[in-house]
XYZ file of C-alpha atoms in Angstrom:
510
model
C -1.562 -25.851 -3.360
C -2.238 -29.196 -4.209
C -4.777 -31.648 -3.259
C -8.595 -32.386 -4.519
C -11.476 -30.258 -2.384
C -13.231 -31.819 0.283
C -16.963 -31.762 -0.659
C -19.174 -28.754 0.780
C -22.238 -30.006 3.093
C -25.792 -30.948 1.445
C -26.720 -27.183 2.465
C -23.363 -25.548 1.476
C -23.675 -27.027 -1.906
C -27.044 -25.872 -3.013
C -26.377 -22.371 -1.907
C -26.503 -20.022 -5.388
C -23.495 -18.217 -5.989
C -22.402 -15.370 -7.580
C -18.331 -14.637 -8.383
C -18.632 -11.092 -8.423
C -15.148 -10.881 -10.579
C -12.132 -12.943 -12.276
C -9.013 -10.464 -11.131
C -6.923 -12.114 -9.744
C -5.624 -8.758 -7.475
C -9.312 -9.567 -5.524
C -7.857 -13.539 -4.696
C -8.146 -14.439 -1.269
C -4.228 -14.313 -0.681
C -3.991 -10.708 -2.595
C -6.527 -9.339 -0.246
C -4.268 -10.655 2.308
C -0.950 -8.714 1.540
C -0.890 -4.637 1.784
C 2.595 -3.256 0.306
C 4.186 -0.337 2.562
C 6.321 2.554 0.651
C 7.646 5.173 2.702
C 8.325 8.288 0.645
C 10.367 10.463 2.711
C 11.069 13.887 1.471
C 12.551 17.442 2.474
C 9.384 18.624 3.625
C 7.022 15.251 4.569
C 7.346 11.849 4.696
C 4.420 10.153 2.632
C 3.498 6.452 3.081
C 1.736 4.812 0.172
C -0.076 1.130 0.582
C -0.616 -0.980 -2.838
C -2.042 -4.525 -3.185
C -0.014 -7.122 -5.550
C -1.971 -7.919 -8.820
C -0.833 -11.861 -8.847
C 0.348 -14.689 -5.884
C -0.290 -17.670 -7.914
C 3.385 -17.543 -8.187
C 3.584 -17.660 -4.622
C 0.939 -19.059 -2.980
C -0.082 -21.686 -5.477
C -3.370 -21.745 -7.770
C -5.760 -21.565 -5.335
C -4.404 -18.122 -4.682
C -5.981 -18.517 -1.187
C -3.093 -18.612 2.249
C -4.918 -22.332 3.744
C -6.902 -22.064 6.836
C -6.824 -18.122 6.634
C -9.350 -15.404 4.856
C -8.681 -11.687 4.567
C -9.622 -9.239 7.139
C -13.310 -8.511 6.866
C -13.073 -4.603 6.510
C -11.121 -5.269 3.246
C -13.396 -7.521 1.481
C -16.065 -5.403 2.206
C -13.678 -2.224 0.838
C -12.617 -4.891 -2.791
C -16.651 -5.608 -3.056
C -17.577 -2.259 -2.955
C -14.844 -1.016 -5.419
C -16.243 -3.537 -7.456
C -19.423 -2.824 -7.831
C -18.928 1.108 -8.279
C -16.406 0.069 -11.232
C -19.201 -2.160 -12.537
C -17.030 -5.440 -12.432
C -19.832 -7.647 -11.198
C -21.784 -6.784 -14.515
C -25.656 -6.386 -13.241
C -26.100 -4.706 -9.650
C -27.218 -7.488 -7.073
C -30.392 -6.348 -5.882
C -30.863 -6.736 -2.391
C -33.448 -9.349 -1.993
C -31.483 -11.300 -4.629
C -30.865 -14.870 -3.207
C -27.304 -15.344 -4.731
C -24.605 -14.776 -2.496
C -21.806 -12.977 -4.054
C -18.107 -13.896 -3.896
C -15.727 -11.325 -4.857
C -13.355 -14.158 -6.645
C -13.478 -18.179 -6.707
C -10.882 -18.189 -4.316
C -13.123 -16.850 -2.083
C -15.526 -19.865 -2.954
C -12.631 -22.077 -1.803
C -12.760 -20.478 1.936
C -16.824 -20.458 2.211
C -17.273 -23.855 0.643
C -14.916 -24.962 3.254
C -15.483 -22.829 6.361
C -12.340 -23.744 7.407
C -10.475 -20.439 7.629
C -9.436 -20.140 11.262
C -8.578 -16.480 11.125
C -8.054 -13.224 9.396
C -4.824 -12.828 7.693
C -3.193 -9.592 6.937
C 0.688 -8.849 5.980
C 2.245 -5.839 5.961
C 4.941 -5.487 3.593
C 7.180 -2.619 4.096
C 9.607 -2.019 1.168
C 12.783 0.060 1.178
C 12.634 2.632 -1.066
C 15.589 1.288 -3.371
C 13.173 -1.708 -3.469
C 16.914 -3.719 -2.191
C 14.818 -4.981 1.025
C 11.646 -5.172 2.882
C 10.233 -6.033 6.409
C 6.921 -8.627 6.769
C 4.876 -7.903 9.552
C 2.055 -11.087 10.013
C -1.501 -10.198 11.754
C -3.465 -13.137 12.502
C -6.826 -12.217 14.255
C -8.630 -15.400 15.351
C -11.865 -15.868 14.601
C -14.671 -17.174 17.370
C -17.049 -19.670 14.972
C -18.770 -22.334 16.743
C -16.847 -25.475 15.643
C -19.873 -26.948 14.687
C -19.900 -24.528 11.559
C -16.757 -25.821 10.242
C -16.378 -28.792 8.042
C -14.429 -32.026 9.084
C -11.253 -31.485 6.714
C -9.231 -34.607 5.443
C -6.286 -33.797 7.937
C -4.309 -35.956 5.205
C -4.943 -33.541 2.339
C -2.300 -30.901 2.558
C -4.190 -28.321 0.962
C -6.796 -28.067 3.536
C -4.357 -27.799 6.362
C -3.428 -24.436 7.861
C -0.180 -22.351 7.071
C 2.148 -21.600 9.965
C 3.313 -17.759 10.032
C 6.885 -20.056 9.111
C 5.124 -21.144 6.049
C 3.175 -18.021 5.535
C 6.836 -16.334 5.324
C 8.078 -19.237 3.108
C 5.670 -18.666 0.369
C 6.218 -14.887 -0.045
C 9.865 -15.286 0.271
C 10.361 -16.226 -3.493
C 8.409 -12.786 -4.681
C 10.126 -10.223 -2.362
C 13.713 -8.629 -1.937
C 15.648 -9.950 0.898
C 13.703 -9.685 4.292
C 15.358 -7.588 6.970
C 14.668 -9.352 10.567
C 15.020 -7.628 14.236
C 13.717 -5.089 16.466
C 14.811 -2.192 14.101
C 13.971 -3.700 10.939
C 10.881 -1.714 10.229
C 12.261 1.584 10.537
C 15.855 0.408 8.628
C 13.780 -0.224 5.479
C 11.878 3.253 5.306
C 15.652 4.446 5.119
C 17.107 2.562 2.830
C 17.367 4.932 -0.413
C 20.151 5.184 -2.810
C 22.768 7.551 -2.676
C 23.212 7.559 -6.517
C 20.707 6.351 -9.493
C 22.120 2.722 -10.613
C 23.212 3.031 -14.515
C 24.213 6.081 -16.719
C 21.750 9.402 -16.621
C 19.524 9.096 -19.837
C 17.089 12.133 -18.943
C 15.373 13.649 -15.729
C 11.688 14.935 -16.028
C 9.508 16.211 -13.600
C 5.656 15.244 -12.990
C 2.891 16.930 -10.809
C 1.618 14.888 -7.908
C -1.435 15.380 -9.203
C -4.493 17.935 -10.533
C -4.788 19.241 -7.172
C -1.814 19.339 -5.684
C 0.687 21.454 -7.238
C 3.993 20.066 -5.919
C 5.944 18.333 -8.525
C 8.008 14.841 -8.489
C 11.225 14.806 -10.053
C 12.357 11.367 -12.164
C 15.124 10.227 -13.393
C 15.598 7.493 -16.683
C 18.984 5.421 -16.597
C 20.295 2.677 -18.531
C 22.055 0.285 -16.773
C 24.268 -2.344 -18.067
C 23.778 -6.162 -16.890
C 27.328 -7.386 -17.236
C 28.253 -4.633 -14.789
C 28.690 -7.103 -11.255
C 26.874 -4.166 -9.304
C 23.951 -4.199 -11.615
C 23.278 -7.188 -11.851
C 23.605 -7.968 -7.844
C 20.809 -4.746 -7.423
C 18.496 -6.264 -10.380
C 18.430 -9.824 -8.490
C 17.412 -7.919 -5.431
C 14.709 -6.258 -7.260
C 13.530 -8.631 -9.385
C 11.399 -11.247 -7.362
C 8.544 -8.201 -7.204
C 7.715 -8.931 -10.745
C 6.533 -11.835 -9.833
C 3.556 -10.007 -8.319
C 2.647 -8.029 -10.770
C 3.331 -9.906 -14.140
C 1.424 -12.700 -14.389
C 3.926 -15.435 -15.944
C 7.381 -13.317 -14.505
C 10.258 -15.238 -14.545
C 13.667 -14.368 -12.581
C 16.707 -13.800 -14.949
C 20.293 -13.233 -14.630
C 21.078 -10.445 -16.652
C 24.524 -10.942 -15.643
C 24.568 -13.385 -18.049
C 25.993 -13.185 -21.965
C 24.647 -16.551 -23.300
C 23.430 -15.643 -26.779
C 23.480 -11.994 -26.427
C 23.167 -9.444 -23.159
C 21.315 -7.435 -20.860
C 20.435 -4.122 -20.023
C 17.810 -2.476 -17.396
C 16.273 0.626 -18.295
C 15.271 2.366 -15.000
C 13.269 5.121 -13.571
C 13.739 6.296 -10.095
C 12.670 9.031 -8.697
C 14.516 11.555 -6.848
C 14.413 13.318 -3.171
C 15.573 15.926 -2.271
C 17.108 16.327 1.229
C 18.814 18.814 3.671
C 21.991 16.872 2.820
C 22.373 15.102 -0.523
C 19.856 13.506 -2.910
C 18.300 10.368 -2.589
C 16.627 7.967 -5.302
C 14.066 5.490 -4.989
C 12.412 2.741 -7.535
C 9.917 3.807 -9.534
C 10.115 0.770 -11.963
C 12.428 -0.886 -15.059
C 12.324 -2.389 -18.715
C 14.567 -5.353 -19.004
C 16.677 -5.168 -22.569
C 17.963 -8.340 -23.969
C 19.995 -7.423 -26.694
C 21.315 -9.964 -29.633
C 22.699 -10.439 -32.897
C 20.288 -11.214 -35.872
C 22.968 -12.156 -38.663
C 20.203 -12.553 -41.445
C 17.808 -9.865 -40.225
C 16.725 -8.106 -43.609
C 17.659 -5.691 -45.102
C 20.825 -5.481 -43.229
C 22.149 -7.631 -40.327
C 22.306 -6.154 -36.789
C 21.203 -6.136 -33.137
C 17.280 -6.747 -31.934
C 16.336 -5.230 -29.013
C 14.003 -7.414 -27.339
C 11.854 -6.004 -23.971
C 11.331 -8.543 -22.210
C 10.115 -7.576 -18.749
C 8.265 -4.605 -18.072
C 7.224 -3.262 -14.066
C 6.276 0.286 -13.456
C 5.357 0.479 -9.484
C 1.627 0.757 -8.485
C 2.111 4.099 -6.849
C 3.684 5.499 -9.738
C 1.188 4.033 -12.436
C -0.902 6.536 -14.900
C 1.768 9.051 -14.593
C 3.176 8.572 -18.156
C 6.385 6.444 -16.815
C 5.733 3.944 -19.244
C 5.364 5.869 -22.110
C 8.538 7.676 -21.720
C 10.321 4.607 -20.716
C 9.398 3.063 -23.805
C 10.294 6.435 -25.773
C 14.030 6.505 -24.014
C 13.897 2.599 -26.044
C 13.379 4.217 -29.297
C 15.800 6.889 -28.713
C 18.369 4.768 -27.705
C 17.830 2.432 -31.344
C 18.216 6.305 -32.899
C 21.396 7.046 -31.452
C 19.813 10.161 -29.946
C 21.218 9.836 -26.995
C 24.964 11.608 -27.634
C 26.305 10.218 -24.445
C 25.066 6.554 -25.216
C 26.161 5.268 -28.711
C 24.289 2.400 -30.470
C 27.421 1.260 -31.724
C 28.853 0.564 -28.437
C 25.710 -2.058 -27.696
C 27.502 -4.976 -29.003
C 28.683 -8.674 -27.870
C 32.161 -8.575 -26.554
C 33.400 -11.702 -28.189
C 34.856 -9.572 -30.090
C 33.685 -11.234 -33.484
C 30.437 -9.100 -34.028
C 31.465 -5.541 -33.698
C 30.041 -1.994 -34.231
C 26.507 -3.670 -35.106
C 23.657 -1.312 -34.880
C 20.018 -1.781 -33.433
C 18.331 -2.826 -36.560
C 14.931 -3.314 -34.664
C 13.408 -2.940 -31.274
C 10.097 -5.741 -30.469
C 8.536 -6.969 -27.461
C 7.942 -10.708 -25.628
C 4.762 -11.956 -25.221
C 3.161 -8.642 -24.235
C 0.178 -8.301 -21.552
C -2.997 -6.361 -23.090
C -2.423 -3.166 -21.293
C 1.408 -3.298 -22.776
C 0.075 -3.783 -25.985
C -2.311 -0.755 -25.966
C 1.161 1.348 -24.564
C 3.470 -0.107 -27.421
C 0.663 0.488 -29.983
C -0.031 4.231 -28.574
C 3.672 4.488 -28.395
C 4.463 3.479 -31.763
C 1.839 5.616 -33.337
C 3.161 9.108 -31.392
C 6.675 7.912 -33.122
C 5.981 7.479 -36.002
C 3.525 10.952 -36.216
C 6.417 13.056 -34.884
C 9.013 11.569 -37.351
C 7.049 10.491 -40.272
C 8.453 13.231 -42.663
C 12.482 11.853 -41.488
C 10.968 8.439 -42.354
C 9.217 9.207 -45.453
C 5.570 8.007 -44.449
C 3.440 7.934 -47.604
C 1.051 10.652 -47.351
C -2.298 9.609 -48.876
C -3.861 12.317 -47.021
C -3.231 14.297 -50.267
C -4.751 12.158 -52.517
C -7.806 13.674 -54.043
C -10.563 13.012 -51.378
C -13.051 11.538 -54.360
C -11.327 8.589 -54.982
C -10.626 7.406 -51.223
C -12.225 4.028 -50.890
C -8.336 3.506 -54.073
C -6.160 5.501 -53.123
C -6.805 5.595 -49.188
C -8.028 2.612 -47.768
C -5.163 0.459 -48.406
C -2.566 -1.611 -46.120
C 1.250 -0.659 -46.707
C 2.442 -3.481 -49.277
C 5.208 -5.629 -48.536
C 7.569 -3.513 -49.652
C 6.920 -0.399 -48.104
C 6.442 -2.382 -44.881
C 9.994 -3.845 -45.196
C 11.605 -0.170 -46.127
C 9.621 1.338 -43.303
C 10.209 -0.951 -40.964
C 14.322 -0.625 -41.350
C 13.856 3.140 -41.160
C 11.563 2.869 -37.656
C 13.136 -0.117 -36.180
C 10.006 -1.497 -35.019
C 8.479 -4.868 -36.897
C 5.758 -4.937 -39.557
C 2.978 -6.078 -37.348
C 3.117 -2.761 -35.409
C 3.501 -0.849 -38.823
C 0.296 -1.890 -39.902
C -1.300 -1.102 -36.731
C 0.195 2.480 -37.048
C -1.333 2.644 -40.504
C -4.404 1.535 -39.457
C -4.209 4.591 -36.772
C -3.314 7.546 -38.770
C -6.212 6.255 -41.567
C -9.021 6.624 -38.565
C -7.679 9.632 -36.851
C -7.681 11.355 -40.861
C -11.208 9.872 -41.149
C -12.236 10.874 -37.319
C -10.696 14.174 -37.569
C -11.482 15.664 -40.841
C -12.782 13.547 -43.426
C -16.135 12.783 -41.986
C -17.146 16.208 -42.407
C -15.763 16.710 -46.013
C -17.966 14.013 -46.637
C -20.458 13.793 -43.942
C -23.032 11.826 -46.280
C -20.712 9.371 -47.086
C -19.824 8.507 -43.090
C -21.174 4.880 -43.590
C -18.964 4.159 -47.066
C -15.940 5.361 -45.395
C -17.102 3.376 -42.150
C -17.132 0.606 -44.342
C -13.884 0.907 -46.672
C -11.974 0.949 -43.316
C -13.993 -2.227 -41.695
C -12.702 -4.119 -45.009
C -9.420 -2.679 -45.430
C -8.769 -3.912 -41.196
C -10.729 -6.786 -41.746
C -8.413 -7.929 -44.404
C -5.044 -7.945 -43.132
C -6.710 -9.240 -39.326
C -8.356 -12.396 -42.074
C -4.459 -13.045 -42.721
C -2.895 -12.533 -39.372
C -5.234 -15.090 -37.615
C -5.659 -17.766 -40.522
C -4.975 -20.308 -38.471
C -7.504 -19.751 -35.685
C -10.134 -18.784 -38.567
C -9.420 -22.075 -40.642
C -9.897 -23.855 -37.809
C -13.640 -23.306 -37.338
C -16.777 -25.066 -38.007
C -18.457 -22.603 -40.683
C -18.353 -19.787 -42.686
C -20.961 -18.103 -40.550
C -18.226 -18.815 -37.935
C -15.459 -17.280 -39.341
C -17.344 -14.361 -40.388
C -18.378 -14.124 -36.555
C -15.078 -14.274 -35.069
C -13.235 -12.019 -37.985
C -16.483 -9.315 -36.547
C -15.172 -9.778 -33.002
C -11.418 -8.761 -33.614
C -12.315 -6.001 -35.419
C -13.775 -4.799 -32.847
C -11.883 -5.559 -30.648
C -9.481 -3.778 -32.704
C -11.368 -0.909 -33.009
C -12.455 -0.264 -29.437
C -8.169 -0.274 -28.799
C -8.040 2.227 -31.551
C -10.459 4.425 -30.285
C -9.123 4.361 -26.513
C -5.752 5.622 -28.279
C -6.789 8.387 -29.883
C -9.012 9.622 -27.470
C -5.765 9.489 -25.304
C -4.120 11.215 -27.395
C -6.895 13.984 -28.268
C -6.480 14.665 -24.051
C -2.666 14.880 -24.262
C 0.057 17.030 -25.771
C 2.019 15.983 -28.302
C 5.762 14.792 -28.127
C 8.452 16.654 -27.207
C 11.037 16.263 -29.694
């Protein structure tokens, strides 16, 4: 939403305050919108409510639906969850004269005061994810006019947003709406009758710790060029734009430089008749040739979007989603050979996946690939012929341990795990601290801080190369030595959250 701010009142203005948080799934306009999934099963039918995590896409960068604020009982419900997760930083003490915001969109409304009403919409998704219903509360509110503001009626931003335009903005983010008097309860049925793509694996997870009824899930791998694919992926697709912050709709109908392919999950219900499927989430696949890829020429695979549903996050659907990826550049699925992923133009046959990588990840899909990549290369590293310093003799570590894989064995490695160097080096970095974590601080307990250290400089290093650029481009020295301190750690404190993960989990299956 366009527009400059009309200035706050002499009072307004000199009023301290306090933005409690910068997530953007606290905006104005995301406290606004409550997704609907109706889970409907043999036995129950479960409805689950989720928030969306972005609607800058939607709503504009003020992330704030004009003239309207979110109901009161749910910014109350955000600023509490806040402050028990500790995202505010320091509790506000209660004579404290700063007024807390939850989010500077908030700011926008209070500086303002011109939000006329509560908002709340009610999204009800189908199941398949194919459609959805909106539902629009508006609750009016009963401030004295005097309160409010005079608003430059000329400035569009400040002017409030009919329920047409209140549909209109969502519109672009959401399957196709379903309108009429039946609408609502159509959508809670709308499951599919078959999973969309070819049956990879099935798995099953519990509910939760409590609860001991299980969910059963189902990975697929859909192909783009396939006319009913890609009609259900553009259905589907627009909810990305909710959840990944720069999301872009695709056609992966389309063959222009390579091709697509959707890995799905969906999970499955059984009923008293037949079984039914519902979305769970997707990686999209683009898939192309790299004719001087070294050491042999063949096809990337290249995820490029990645949405697991809210309801179905921390359940380990990513993980395995990104395993099924792996297995796939393998060939160990028998029913899905590598050799048939290829362009048909007929000209660039029987190439195999030389490499799998990832675009311009988010941080919490970097921690998965990097967790992901380490598990893989631990449960194959004998197949892949890993050096194993761990046998060198334990007295000369700070030689023969604390070193990065050279080019070479980078390049040979990286052919034999199809994933790129980068990630190699974070996987050696990760099997030198879990050695040193797990066993070799008590061989050599009095030498903790000199193996501390040797790993500090052998990171340090190779992080001194990767970000050259950004280093060379400081002031000082002292600089640079400042900001090489802060990725390490940085470094290290993703390091330690994997294998403390992985210390809580079971390995692998094979």
């Amino acid at each position: 939403m366009g527009g400059q701010q009309e200035q706050a009142s002499d009072a307004d203005a000199t009023r301290p305050l306090k933005v409690l948080t910068d997530e953007p799934k606290f905006s104005s306009a995301a406290l606004s919108i409550t997704f609907l999934l109706c889970i409907a099963d043999i036995k129950k039918t479960i409805i689950t409510s989720f928030r969306p995590e972005f609607t800058h896409q939607c709503v504009g960068e003020q992330e704030v639906f004009a003239g309207y604020r979110p109901p009161k009982s749910v910014v109350e419900a955000a600023r509490l969850e806040i402050r028990q997760c500790g995202g505010c930083g320091e509790q506000q003490q209660e004579n404290d004269d700063t007024e807390a915001i939850l989010h500077k969109s908030h700011q926008w409304h209070h500086r303002h005061q011109n939000a006329i009403a509560e908002l709340a919409v009610d999204i009800s998704l189908a199941p398949s994810c194919e459609s959805c219903h909106i539902q629009i509360h508006i609750q009016p509110q009963d401030e004295p006019s005097a309160k409010r503001i005079k608003l430059d009626t000329e400035d569009s931003s400040m002017k409030t947003l009919s329920e047409g335009e209140i549909l209109d903005s969502l519109r672009i983010a959401l399957p196709p709406i379903q309108e009429g008097p039946t609408a609502a309860n159509d959508v809670k049925e709308k499951f599919l009758s078959q999973p969309v793509g070819q049956m990879l694996e099935e798995y099953t997870v519990q509910r939760n710790n409590q609860d001991s009824q299980s969910m059963d899930f189902a990975i697929t791998l859909a192909d783009g060029r396939d006319p009913k694919v890609a009609q259900y992926h553009h259905k589907i697709q627009p909810l990305a734009l909710f959840y990944i912050e720069n999301a872009d709709n695709v056609d992966v109908g389309a063959t222009d430089n390579g091709y697509w392919k959707v890995l799905y999950v969906f999970q499955k219900h059984p009923t008293t008749s037949k079984d039914a499927f519902s979305l769970v989430g997707y990686f999209t696949l683009f898939h192309f040739i790299a004719l001087f890829h070294k050491p042999q020429p063949g096809i990337i695979v290249r995820i490029c979007q990645a949405l697991i549903l809210p309801p179905f996050q921390w359940q380990g659907h990513g993980t395995r989603m990104f395993q099924a990826v792996y297995k796939l550049a393998h060939n160990q699925y028998p029913e899905v050979s590598s050799t048939s992923n290829q362009i048909d133009n007929g000209a660039l046959s029987q190439h195999v996946i030389v490499q799998v990588n990832v675009e311009d990840p988010a941080p919490a899909f970097v921690a998965l690939r990097n967790k992901t990549d380490f598990a893989f290369v631990k449960q194959y590293s004998n197949k892949f012929g890993w050096p194993n310093w761990r046998q060198e003799n334990t007295s000369n570590l700070n030689v023969n341990f604390f070193v990065s894989l050279t080019e070479a064995q980078a390049m040979d490695l990286s052919a034999k795990v199809k994933i790129t160097v980068p990630q190699l080096h974070i996987v050696n970095d990760l099997i030198k601290l879990q050695a040193l974590q797990d066993s070799l601080y008590e061989e050599r307990e009095q030498d903790k801080e000199e193996l501390d250290r040797y790993f500090r400089l052998m990171v340090k290093k190779r992080l001194n190369k990767e970000h050259r650029e950004e280093l060379g481009g400081l002031g000082s020295k002292e600089q640079q030595k400042t900001r090489l301190a802060e990725l390490f750690e940085e470094r290290l404190m993703g390091y330690n959250r994997i294998l403390k993960s992985k210390r809580n989990t079971t390995v692998l299956a094979k």
